Coordinates of C-alpha atoms in Angstrom, one line a residue:
Chain A
X289 CA 60.4 29.5 29.0
X290 CA 56.6 30.6 28.9
X291 CA 54.2 29.3 31.6
X292 CA 52.3 26.2 30.7
X293 CA 48.6 26.5 31.2
X294 CA 48.7 23.0 33.1
X295 CA 51.3 23.8 35.8
X296 CA 50.7 24.8 39.4
X297 CA 52.0 28.2 40.0
X298 CA 51.4 28.5 43.7
X299 CA 54.9 29.2 45.3
X300 CA 55.0 26.8 48.4
X301 CA 56.3 28.1 51.6
X302 CA 59.5 26.9 52.6
X303 CA 58.3 24.8 55.7
X304 CA 55.5 23.2 53.8
X305 CA 55.8 19.5 53.3
X306 CA 57.5 19.0 50.0
X307 CA 55.0 17.0 48.4
X308 CA 52.3 19.7 48.6
X309 CA 53.8 21.5 45.7
X310 CA 52.2 20.7 42.5
X311 CA 51.7 17.0 42.5
X312 CA 48.8 17.3 40.3
X313 CA 47.8 19.7 37.6
X314 CA 45.1 21.9 38.4
X315 CA 42.6 20.7 35.5
X316 CA 41.7 17.0 36.7
X317 CA 39.8 16.2 33.6
X318 CA 42.7 16.7 31.2
X319 CA 44.9 14.2 33.0
X320 CA 47.1 12.0 30.7
X321 CA 49.1 10.1 33.7
X322 CA 47.8 9.4 37.2
X323 CA 50.1 7.6 39.6
X324 CA 48.9 6.8 43.0
X325 CA 51.1 5.1 45.8
X326 CA 53.6 3.5 43.3
X327 CA 56.0 1.2 44.9
X328 CA 58.8 -1.2 43.4
X329 CA 61.2 -3.2 44.9
X330 CA 64.2 -5.2 43.6
X331 CA 64.4 -8.1 46.0
X332 CA 64.9 -6.4 49.4
X333 CA 65.9 -3.2 47.9
X334 CA 63.0 -0.6 47.6
X335 CA 63.6 1.4 44.5
X336 CA 60.6 3.4 44.5
X337 CA 58.1 4.1 47.3
X338 CA 54.8 5.9 47.6
X339 CA 55.0 7.8 44.5
X340 CA 51.8 10.0 43.7
X341 CA 51.5 12.6 40.8
X342 CA 49.9 13.3 37.8
X343 CA 50.7 14.6 34.2
X344 CA 48.3 16.7 32.2
X345 CA 47.7 16.3 28.6
X346 CA 50.0 18.3 26.4
X347 CA 52.6 18.7 29.4
X348 CA 56.4 18.4 29.1
X349 CA 57.0 16.8 32.4
X350 CA 60.5 15.9 33.6
X351 CA 61.9 13.3 35.9
X352 CA 65.1 14.6 37.4
X353 CA 67.4 12.6 39.8
X354 CA 70.7 10.9 40.1
X355 CA 71.4 7.3 39.6
X356 CA 69.4 5.4 42.1
X357 CA 66.6 7.9 42.5
X358 CA 64.2 5.5 41.3
X359 CA 63.7 7.6 38.0
X360 CA 64.6 4.8 35.6
X361 CA 62.3 2.4 37.7
X362 CA 59.6 4.7 37.3
X363 CA 60.0 5.3 33.6
X364 CA 60.2 1.5 33.2
X365 CA 56.8 1.2 35.1
X366 CA 55.2 3.8 33.0
X367 CA 56.5 2.1 29.8
X368 CA 54.8 -1.1 30.9
X369 CA 58.3 -2.9 30.9
X370 CA 57.9 -3.3 34.8
X371 CA 55.1 -3.9 37.0
X372 CA 54.6 -2.2 40.3
X373 CA 54.6 -3.9 43.4
X374 CA 51.9 -1.8 44.9
X375 CA 50.1 1.3 43.8
X376 CA 48.5 2.2 40.6
X377 CA 49.4 4.0 37.4
X378 CA 47.1 4.8 34.6
X379 CA 47.7 6.3 31.2
X380 CA 44.7 8.2 29.5
X381 CA 42.5 6.5 32.1
X382 CA 43.8 2.9 31.3
X383 CA 45.4 1.0 34.2
X384 CA 48.8 -0.1 33.3
X385 CA 48.5 -3.4 35.0
X386 CA 44.7 -4.1 34.5
X387 CA 44.8 -3.2 30.9
X388 CA 48.2 -3.1 29.5
X389 CA 47.3 -3.5 25.9
X390 CA 45.1 -0.2 26.1
X391 CA 47.6 1.7 27.9
X392 CA 50.3 0.3 25.4
X393 CA 48.1 1.6 22.4
X394 CA 48.5 5.1 23.8
X395 CA 52.1 4.9 24.4
X396 CA 55.3 5.7 22.5
X397 CA 58.7 4.8 24.1
X398 CA 62.0 6.1 23.1
X399 CA 64.8 4.2 24.9
X400 CA 68.0 5.4 26.0
X401 CA 69.7 2.6 24.0
X402 CA 67.7 2.8 20.8
X403 CA 65.4 -0.4 20.1
X404 CA 66.5 -0.4 16.4
X405 CA 67.6 -3.3 14.3
X406 CA 70.9 -2.3 12.8
X407 CA 70.5 -4.9 10.1
X408 CA 67.5 -3.1 8.7
X409 CA 67.0 0.0 6.8
X410 CA 65.3 3.1 8.4
X411 CA 62.1 2.4 6.6
X412 CA 62.2 -1.3 7.3
X413 CA 62.5 -0.5 11.1
X414 CA 59.6 1.9 10.9
X415 CA 57.4 -0.5 8.9
X416 CA 57.9 -3.5 11.2
X417 CA 57.2 -1.4 14.3
X418 CA 54.0 -0.2 12.5
X419 CA 52.8 -3.8 12.1
X420 CA 53.2 -4.2 15.7
X421 CA 50.7 -1.7 16.3
X422 CA 48.4 -3.1 13.7
X423 CA 49.5 -0.2 11.2
X424 CA 49.8 -1.0 7.5
X425 CA 49.0 -0.1 3.9
X426 CA 48.7 3.4 2.6
X427 CA 48.1 5.0 6.2
X428 CA 51.5 3.4 7.5
X429 CA 53.3 4.9 4.4
X430 CA 51.8 8.3 4.6
X431 CA 52.7 8.4 8.2
X432 CA 56.1 7.1 7.6
X433 CA 56.6 9.8 5.0
X434 CA 55.7 12.6 7.2
X435 CA 57.9 11.6 9.9
X436 CA 60.9 10.7 7.9
X437 CA 60.6 14.3 6.3
X438 CA 60.1 16.0 9.6
X439 CA 63.0 14.2 11.1
X440 CA 65.2 15.0 8.0
X441 CA 65.8 11.3 7.4
X442 CA 64.3 11.1 3.9
X443 CA 67.5 10.7 2.2
X444 CA 68.7 8.0 4.8
X445 CA 65.4 5.8 4.7
X446 CA 67.1 2.9 2.6
X447 CA 70.4 3.2 4.7
X448 CA 71.0 0.6 7.2
X449 CA 70.7 1.7 10.7
X450 CA 74.0 0.2 11.9
X451 CA 75.8 2.6 9.5
X452 CA 74.0 5.8 11.1
X453 CA 75.5 8.1 13.6
X454 CA 74.4 8.0 17.2
X455 CA 72.4 11.4 16.6
X456 CA 70.6 10.0 13.5
X457 CA 69.9 6.7 15.4
X458 CA 68.3 8.7 18.1
X459 CA 66.2 10.6 15.5
X460 CA 65.0 7.3 14.0
X461 CA 64.3 6.0 17.5
X462 CA 61.9 9.1 18.2
X463 CA 60.3 8.7 14.6
X464 CA 59.8 5.0 15.6
X465 CA 58.1 5.8 19.0
X466 CA 55.9 8.4 17.1
X467 CA 54.9 6.4 14.3
X468 CA 51.6 4.9 15.7
X469 CA 50.6 8.5 16.7
X470 CA 50.6 7.8 20.4
X471 CA 49.3 10.4 22.7
X472 CA 52.0 10.2 25.2
X473 CA 55.7 9.7 24.5
X474 CA 58.1 8.7 27.1
X475 CA 62.0 9.6 26.5
X476 CA 64.8 8.2 28.4
X477 CA 67.7 10.3 28.7
X478 CA 67.2 11.7 25.2
X479 CA 70.3 13.4 24.9
X480 CA 73.0 11.4 26.4
X481 CA 75.5 10.6 23.8
X482 CA 74.5 13.4 21.5
X483 CA 76.7 16.4 20.8
X484 CA 75.4 20.0 21.5
X485 CA 74.1 20.7 18.0
X486 CA 72.5 17.2 17.6
X487 CA 70.8 17.9 21.0
X488 CA 69.3 21.1 19.8
X489 CA 68.1 19.5 16.7
X490 CA 66.4 16.8 18.6
X491 CA 64.4 19.3 21.0
X492 CA 63.5 21.5 18.0
X493 CA 62.0 18.6 16.2
X494 CA 60.4 17.4 19.6
X495 CA 58.8 20.8 20.2
X496 CA 57.5 20.8 16.5
X497 CA 55.9 17.4 17.1
X498 CA 54.6 18.6 20.5
X499 CA 52.6 21.7 19.0
X500 CA 51.5 19.9 15.9
X501 CA 50.0 16.6 17.7
X502 CA 49.3 18.1 21.1
X503 CA 51.8 15.3 22.3
X504 CA 52.4 14.6 26.2
X505 CA 55.9 14.1 27.0
X506 CA 57.7 12.6 30.0
X507 CA 61.4 12.8 30.1
X508 CA 63.7 11.0 32.2
X509 CA 67.0 12.9 32.6
X510 CA 69.8 13.9 34.7
X511 CA 70.7 16.9 32.5
X512 CA 69.8 20.4 33.8
X513 CA 69.3 21.6 30.2
X514 CA 66.7 19.1 29.7
X515 CA 65.0 19.7 32.9
X516 CA 64.9 23.5 32.3
X517 CA 62.9 22.8 29.2
X518 CA 60.3 21.2 31.0
X519 CA 56.6 22.7 32.1
X520 CA 57.1 20.9 35.4
X521 CA 59.6 18.6 36.9
X522 CA 59.6 15.9 39.7
X523 CA 62.8 15.7 41.7
X524 CA 63.3 12.1 42.6
X525 CA 65.7 11.0 45.4
X526 CA 66.4 7.5 46.8
X527 CA 63.3 6.1 45.4
X528 CA 61.0 9.1 46.8
X529 CA 59.4 12.0 45.3
X530 CA 61.0 15.2 46.8
X531 CA 59.1 17.7 44.8
X532 CA 56.9 18.5 42.0
X533 CA 56.8 22.0 40.3
X534 CA 57.9 24.3 37.3
X535 CA 61.5 24.8 37.4
X536 CA 61.2 28.4 37.8
X537 CA 59.0 28.0 40.9
X538 CA 61.7 25.7 42.2
X539 CA 64.5 27.9 41.9
X540 CA 62.6 31.0 43.1
X541 CA 61.8 29.2 46.3
X542 CA 65.3 28.6 47.2
X543 CA 66.3 32.1 46.1
X544 CA 69.3 33.8 46.9
X545 CA 72.5 34.2 44.7
X546 CA 75.2 31.6 44.0
X547 CA 78.6 32.0 43.2
X548 CA 80.5 29.5 41.1
X549 CA 84.3 29.5 41.6
X550 CA 86.7 27.9 39.3
X551 CA 89.7 26.9 41.4
X552 CA 93.3 27.3 40.2
X553 CA 94.5 24.3 42.2
X554 CA 92.6 21.7 44.3
X555 CA 89.1 22.6 44.6
X556 CA 88.5 20.6 47.9
X557 CA 91.3 22.2 49.5
X558 CA 90.1 25.6 48.7
X559 CA 86.7 24.8 49.8
X560 CA 88.1 23.7 53.1
X561 CA 90.1 27.0 53.5
X562 CA 87.1 29.0 52.7
X563 CA 84.9 27.2 55.2
X564 CA 88.0 27.7 57.9
X565 CA 88.6 31.3 57.3
X566 CA 85.3 32.8 56.2
X567 CA 82.7 30.4 57.7
X568 CA 81.1 29.8 54.2
X569 CA 79.9 26.2 53.2
X570 CA 81.1 25.6 49.6
X571 CA 80.1 22.4 47.7
X572 CA 82.2 20.9 45.1
X573 CA 80.8 19.5 41.9
X574 CA 82.4 18.9 38.6
X575 CA 85.6 20.3 39.8
X576 CA 83.9 23.6 40.6
X577 CA 83.1 25.2 44.0
X578 CA 79.5 26.3 44.5
X579 CA 78.3 28.5 47.5
X580 CA 75.3 30.1 48.4
X581 CA 75.3 33.8 49.3
X582 CA 72.5 36.2 49.6
X583 CA 74.9 39.2 48.9
X584 CA 76.8 37.6 46.3
X585 CA 78.8 40.7 45.1
X586 CA 80.2 41.5 48.7
X587 CA 81.0 37.7 49.2
X588 CA 82.7 37.5 45.7
X589 CA 84.9 40.5 46.5
X590 CA 85.8 39.1 49.8
X591 CA 87.0 35.7 48.3
X592 CA 88.9 37.4 45.7
X593 CA 90.8 39.5 48.3
X594 CA 91.4 36.5 50.5
X595 CA 92.1 33.8 47.9
X596 CA 93.2 35.7 44.7
X597 CA 95.9 33.3 44.0
X598 CA 93.8 30.3 44.3
X599 CA 90.8 31.3 42.3
X600 CA 90.7 31.5 38.5
X601 CA 87.2 32.9 38.1
X602 CA 84.2 33.7 39.9
X603 CA 80.5 33.5 38.4
X604 CA 77.7 35.3 40.2
X605 CA 74.1 34.0 39.4
X606 CA 70.9 32.6 40.5
X607 CA 70.1 29.1 41.9
X608 CA 70.3 26.1 39.2
X609 CA 68.3 23.2 39.6
X610 CA 71.4 21.4 40.9
X611 CA 71.2 23.8 43.9
X612 CA 67.4 22.9 44.3
X613 CA 68.2 19.6 44.6
X614 CA 71.0 20.0 47.1
X615 CA 68.6 22.2 49.0
X616 CA 66.0 19.8 48.9
X617 CA 67.7 16.8 49.7
X618 CA 71.0 17.6 51.2
X619 CA 72.5 15.5 48.4
X620 CA 74.2 16.4 45.1
X621 CA 72.6 15.5 42.0
X622 CA 75.8 14.6 40.4
X623 CA 78.7 12.9 42.4
X624 CA 81.7 15.0 42.2
X625 CA 83.2 14.9 38.8
X626 CA 80.4 12.6 37.2
X627 CA 78.3 15.2 35.4
X628 CA 77.6 15.1 31.9
Chain B
X184 CA 44.5 5.2 9.5
X185 CA 44.2 1.6 8.9
X186 CA 44.4 -0.1 12.3
X187 CA 43.8 -3.8 12.6
X188 CA 41.7 -4.7 15.5
X189 CA 41.4 -8.0 17.1
X190 CA 42.0 -11.5 15.3
X191 CA 43.6 -9.5 12.2
X192 CA 46.5 -8.2 14.5
X193 CA 48.0 -11.4 15.6
X194 CA 49.1 -12.5 12.1
X195 CA 50.5 -9.2 11.3
X196 CA 52.5 -9.1 14.4
X197 CA 53.8 -12.5 13.8
X198 CA 54.4 -11.5 10.3
X199 CA 56.3 -8.5 11.2
X200 CA 58.7 -10.6 13.5
X201 CA 59.2 -13.3 11.0
X202 CA 59.8 -11.2 8.0
X203 CA 62.5 -9.4 10.0
X204 CA 64.0 -12.6 11.1
X205 CA 64.3 -13.4 7.5
X206 CA 65.9 -10.2 6.4
X207 CA 68.3 -10.4 9.0
X208 CA 69.4 -14.0 8.0
X209 CA 69.7 -12.9 4.3
X210 CA 71.8 -10.0 5.3
X211 CA 74.2 -11.9 7.0
X212 CA 76.3 -13.9 4.7
X213 CA 78.1 -15.8 7.1
X214 CA 75.0 -17.2 8.5
X215 CA 73.9 -18.6 5.0
X216 CA 77.2 -20.2 4.6
X217 CA 77.4 -21.6 8.0
X218 CA 74.0 -23.0 8.1
X219 CA 74.4 -24.7 4.7
X220 CA 78.0 -25.6 4.7
X221 CA 78.1 -26.9 8.1
X222 CA 76.0 -30.1 7.2
X223 CA 77.5 -30.6 3.9
X224 CA 80.8 -30.8 5.3
X225 CA 79.5 -33.3 8.0
X226 CA 78.0 -35.3 5.2
X227 CA 80.9 -35.6 3.1
X228 CA 83.5 -36.2 6.0
X229 CA 81.3 -38.7 7.8
X230 CA 79.6 -40.2 5.0
X231 CA 82.3 -40.8 2.4
X232 CA 85.3 -40.5 4.8
X233 CA 84.5 -43.3 7.5
X234 CA 81.2 -44.2 6.5
X235 CA 82.7 -47.2 4.8
X236 CA 84.9 -48.3 7.7
X237 CA 82.5 -47.1 10.3
X238 CA 79.4 -49.4 11.1
X239 CA 77.7 -48.7 14.3
X240 CA 76.2 -51.8 16.1
X241 CA 72.7 -52.4 15.5
X242 CA 72.7 -51.0 11.9
X243 CA 70.3 -53.1 9.8
X244 CA 71.6 -55.6 7.3
X245 CA 72.3 -54.4 3.8
X246 CA 72.1 -50.7 4.9
X247 CA 74.8 -48.3 4.0
X248 CA 75.7 -45.9 6.8
X249 CA 75.5 -43.0 4.3
X250 CA 71.6 -43.6 4.0
X251 CA 71.5 -44.3 7.7
X252 CA 73.1 -40.9 8.3
X253 CA 71.1 -38.8 5.8
X254 CA 68.2 -38.1 7.9
X255 CA 70.3 -37.4 10.8
X256 CA 71.9 -34.8 8.8
X257 CA 68.8 -33.1 8.0
X258 CA 68.1 -33.2 11.6
X259 CA 71.5 -31.4 12.4
X260 CA 70.7 -28.7 9.9
X261 CA 67.3 -28.0 11.7
X262 CA 69.0 -28.0 15.0
X263 CA 71.7 -25.5 13.7
X264 CA 69.2 -23.1 12.5
X265 CA 67.1 -23.3 15.7
X266 CA 70.1 -22.4 17.6
X267 CA 71.0 -19.4 15.5
X268 CA 67.3 -18.5 15.7
X269 CA 67.4 -18.5 19.6
X270 CA 70.7 -16.5 19.9
X271 CA 68.8 -14.0 18.2
X272 CA 66.5 -13.3 20.9
X273 CA 69.5 -12.8 23.2
X274 CA 70.9 -10.3 20.7
X275 CA 67.5 -8.7 20.5
X276 CA 67.4 -8.2 24.0
X277 CA 71.0 -6.9 24.2
X278 CA 70.9 -4.7 21.5
X279 CA 67.6 -3.1 22.9
X280 CA 65.4 -4.2 20.1
X281 CA 63.1 -6.4 22.3
X282 CA 62.4 -3.7 24.8
X283 CA 60.3 -1.8 21.8
X284 CA 58.4 -5.0 21.0
X285 CA 57.6 -5.8 24.7
X286 CA 56.1 -2.2 25.4
X287 CA 54.2 -2.4 22.2
X288 CA 50.6 -3.6 22.4
X289 CA 51.3 -7.0 21.0
X290 CA 49.9 -10.4 22.5
X291 CA 52.7 -12.3 24.0
X292 CA 51.7 -15.3 22.0
X293 CA 52.5 -13.5 18.7
X294 CA 55.9 -12.6 20.2
X295 CA 56.8 -16.2 20.7
X296 CA 55.2 -17.4 17.6
X297 CA 56.9 -14.7 15.6
X298 CA 60.5 -15.5 16.7
X299 CA 59.7 -19.4 16.7
X300 CA 58.4 -19.5 13.3
X301 CA 61.1 -17.1 12.0
X302 CA 63.7 -19.7 12.9
X303 CA 61.6 -22.8 12.1
X304 CA 61.0 -21.5 8.5
X305 CA 64.7 -20.7 8.1
X306 CA 65.6 -24.1 9.3
X307 CA 63.0 -25.9 7.2
X308 CA 63.9 -24.2 3.8
X309 CA 67.6 -25.1 4.5
X310 CA 66.5 -28.7 5.4
X311 CA 64.3 -28.8 2.1
X312 CA 67.3 -27.5 0.1
X313 CA 69.2 -30.7 1.2
X314 CA 66.5 -33.0 -0.1
X315 CA 67.9 -33.3 -3.5
X316 CA 70.8 -34.8 -2.3
X317 CA 69.1 -38.0 -0.9
X318 CA 69.7 -39.9 -4.1
X319 CA 73.5 -39.8 -3.3
X320 CA 72.7 -41.1 0.2
X321 CA 71.0 -44.1 -1.9
X322 CA 67.7 -42.9 -0.9
X323 CA 65.1 -42.6 -3.7
X324 CA 62.1 -40.4 -2.8
X325 CA 58.8 -39.7 -4.6
X326 CA 56.7 -36.8 -4.6
X327 CA 54.4 -38.0 -1.8
X328 CA 57.4 -38.8 0.4
X329 CA 59.0 -35.3 -0.2
X330 CA 55.6 -33.7 0.9
X331 CA 55.5 -35.8 4.1
X332 CA 59.2 -35.3 4.8
X333 CA 58.7 -31.6 4.4
X334 CA 55.9 -31.7 7.0
X335 CA 57.7 -33.7 9.7
X336 CA 60.8 -31.5 9.0
X337 CA 58.6 -28.1 9.7
X338 CA 57.2 -29.7 12.8
X339 CA 60.8 -30.6 14.1
X340 CA 62.0 -27.3 13.2
X341 CA 59.1 -25.6 15.3
X342 CA 59.8 -27.9 18.3
X343 CA 63.5 -27.2 18.2
X344 CA 63.1 -23.3 17.9
X345 CA 60.5 -23.5 20.8
X346 CA 63.0 -25.4 23.0
X347 CA 65.7 -22.8 22.0
X348 CA 63.6 -19.9 22.6
X349 CA 62.4 -21.3 26.0
X350 CA 66.0 -21.4 27.3
X351 CA 67.4 -18.2 25.3
X352 CA 64.7 -16.1 26.8
X353 CA 66.1 -16.2 30.2
X354 CA 69.5 -16.2 29.2
X355 CA 71.5 -13.0 28.8
X356 CA 74.7 -13.6 27.0
X357 CA 75.5 -15.9 24.0
X358 CA 78.0 -17.7 25.9
X359 CA 75.4 -18.6 28.4
X360 CA 73.5 -20.2 25.6
X361 CA 76.5 -22.1 24.4
X362 CA 76.2 -24.0 27.9
X363 CA 72.5 -24.9 26.8
X364 CA 73.5 -25.8 23.5
X365 CA 76.5 -28.1 24.5
X366 CA 74.5 -29.7 27.4
X367 CA 71.2 -30.0 26.0
X368 CA 70.6 -29.4 22.4
X369 CA 73.6 -31.1 20.8
X370 CA 73.4 -34.2 23.0
X371 CA 69.6 -34.3 22.2
X372 CA 70.8 -34.7 18.4
X373 CA 73.6 -37.3 19.3
X374 CA 71.2 -39.2 21.2
X375 CA 68.2 -39.0 18.8
X376 CA 69.4 -41.9 16.8
X377 CA 70.9 -39.8 14.1
X378 CA 74.4 -41.1 14.6
X379 CA 73.8 -44.7 15.6
X380 CA 70.7 -46.8 16.2
X381 CA 69.3 -47.3 19.6
X382 CA 69.4 -51.0 19.4
X383 CA 73.1 -51.3 19.4
X384 CA 73.4 -48.9 22.5
X385 CA 73.7 -49.6 26.1
X386 CA 70.7 -49.8 28.4
X387 CA 71.0 -46.2 29.9
X388 CA 71.4 -44.5 26.4
X389 CA 68.1 -46.4 25.0
X390 CA 66.7 -44.9 28.3
X391 CA 67.6 -41.5 27.2
X392 CA 66.5 -42.0 23.7
X393 CA 63.1 -43.3 24.8
X394 CA 62.5 -39.9 26.3
X395 CA 64.1 -37.8 23.7
X396 CA 61.5 -36.0 21.5
X397 CA 63.9 -35.7 18.7
X398 CA 64.3 -39.4 18.6
X399 CA 60.6 -39.6 17.8
X400 CA 61.0 -37.0 15.2
X401 CA 63.8 -38.8 13.5
X402 CA 62.0 -42.2 13.7
X403 CA 59.0 -40.5 11.7
X404 CA 61.3 -39.1 9.2
X405 CA 63.0 -42.8 8.8
X406 CA 59.6 -44.5 8.4
X407 CA 58.7 -42.2 5.5
X408 CA 62.2 -42.3 3.9
X409 CA 63.2 -46.1 4.0
X410 CA 61.7 -48.9 2.0
X411 CA 59.4 -51.3 4.4
X412 CA 62.1 -53.8 4.5
X413 CA 64.7 -51.7 6.2
X414 CA 62.2 -49.8 8.5
X415 CA 61.2 -53.4 9.8
X416 CA 64.9 -54.1 11.0
X417 CA 65.6 -50.6 12.5
X418 CA 63.4 -51.3 15.6
X419 CA 61.8 -47.9 15.2
X420 CA 58.8 -46.8 17.2
X421 CA 55.5 -46.7 15.1
X422 CA 54.4 -43.7 12.8
X423 CA 51.4 -42.8 15.1
X424 CA 53.2 -42.7 18.3
X425 CA 56.3 -40.9 16.8
X426 CA 54.0 -38.3 15.3
X427 CA 52.1 -37.8 18.5
X428 CA 55.1 -37.4 20.6
X429 CA 56.4 -34.9 18.1
X430 CA 53.4 -32.9 18.0
X431 CA 52.9 -33.0 21.8
X432 CA 56.5 -31.9 22.4
X433 CA 55.8 -29.0 20.1
X434 CA 52.7 -27.7 21.8
X435 CA 54.2 -28.1 25.3
X436 CA 57.3 -26.1 24.2
X437 CA 55.3 -23.5 22.6
X438 CA 52.9 -23.1 25.6
X439 CA 55.9 -23.0 28.1
X440 CA 57.5 -20.3 26.0
X441 CA 54.3 -18.2 25.9
X442 CA 54.3 -18.8 29.8
X443 CA 57.9 -17.7 30.2
X444 CA 57.4 -14.8 28.5
X445 CA 54.3 -13.8 30.3
X446 CA 55.9 -14.6 33.7
X447 CA 58.7 -12.3 33.0
X448 CA 56.5 -9.4 33.0
X449 CA 55.0 -9.8 36.3

């Protein structure tokens, strides 16, 4: 991924307070989203606290965090579906609470469960959505045609949405969100439920739309692949912002080598044995062992020697965003086995 | 790009939601059959079956029960459709459609009006389609009466649709709404005078009828439909109070619906 002009490249020192890293893009005049001291609670449970960050115009910004991290709450506040308990949030200078109508005019939202009417055709879904934004007539038809072609939905325009596959529905949802030409697009878990080919297709179209229309995109995700695509990502954990930076900077900061082990037998038992015999902490996630080692090759050789019968494979690589999350929070991004 | 500003936007948004409601209705054949078929079945069974043997106390001298039940049946059609329309909000919420509407820059009044008028127009048209059956019930209507009845039916449809909306907004399941339907909407119909006149009922039922807005709507319908000598014997409230109560109920229900939608954002 190439460096974005909007991202903060200064690599923070390890002991620095986490939030010092890249909360705001350098050019303050080009801010699309500004969030300050945002807080939300469901009854007594605090879902989001003291969230401050901003997103630059044209940026692809990721919200990464496990379930319960506050990611979805933040997403819903940005989409104006929830009102914050405290703090402010503004889109293109329009406060979400003071002037929701103006903010909504600048906002396209593609929901995780598509907000489509299955009984209506693709075209009808788009038409009635356009009306909600005050769009009609020739201008609306032109925009619809452009989007249907771009999303390769032209041949499906008269088909009822309920008959479409999940991937196609997701594309219709995206076309619908982009119909009123919003400068900001919010995407909630865009690739959940999509097969790899559909995922690639989805991101290809989105990249095209970004370069064509200078779209700012905020994507809430728990997928590493998606987070890696972002210009900057915000890591959220238990309702708090952990860090904001580029994926590269985040990974570089924790540095080191990482070994991924496929166990032949019980992964947890192997992790325990490695801890006992070699004094190395191994985390188990998705049925695999992950351990940090500055001198990865030597450690890999020692592991193979000691546990050759219990290890199917060892992969040596750099840190992933999952490692970053673990290092920053002491918690795993995915609960064991729960990864997509 | 044509983007309507200000005053022009409200009708466009209302139209968007209303037209969608109609398309959905026309594409679900079961709903058409259910909405039209149910009252007809009622009519045949109640009217011709025990219509001759059943005479509720208090029914005016010389009045056939079929003629008495006919406006009640119209009311039932309106009620059924408003229930279907209200259930569609719950569906909209559960399928995710509603979230797309809520984050769009639309006045909350437009959301309420779109959904309520969508259901109300559906109900109204179905009711109007049953007007040609009036002569079979021994009710002769002239053009002026038909126009007046249509106006009243539309108002009743809007009232019922608004009340349905009000309850459906906070309900997250169709099953939950059935409780509202059985405990509130259906009894409202039953105790509107649709089935039996208030004059023959016990004191407490008369009391319930006195605060039931549907009873006023029905009284207004009856006053237009029947010849004066029969109206005089039915002990109905006057036309003016009936229409005032009906209109006031509509306004209150609509206002509450807008309030509930706005409040759910806070």
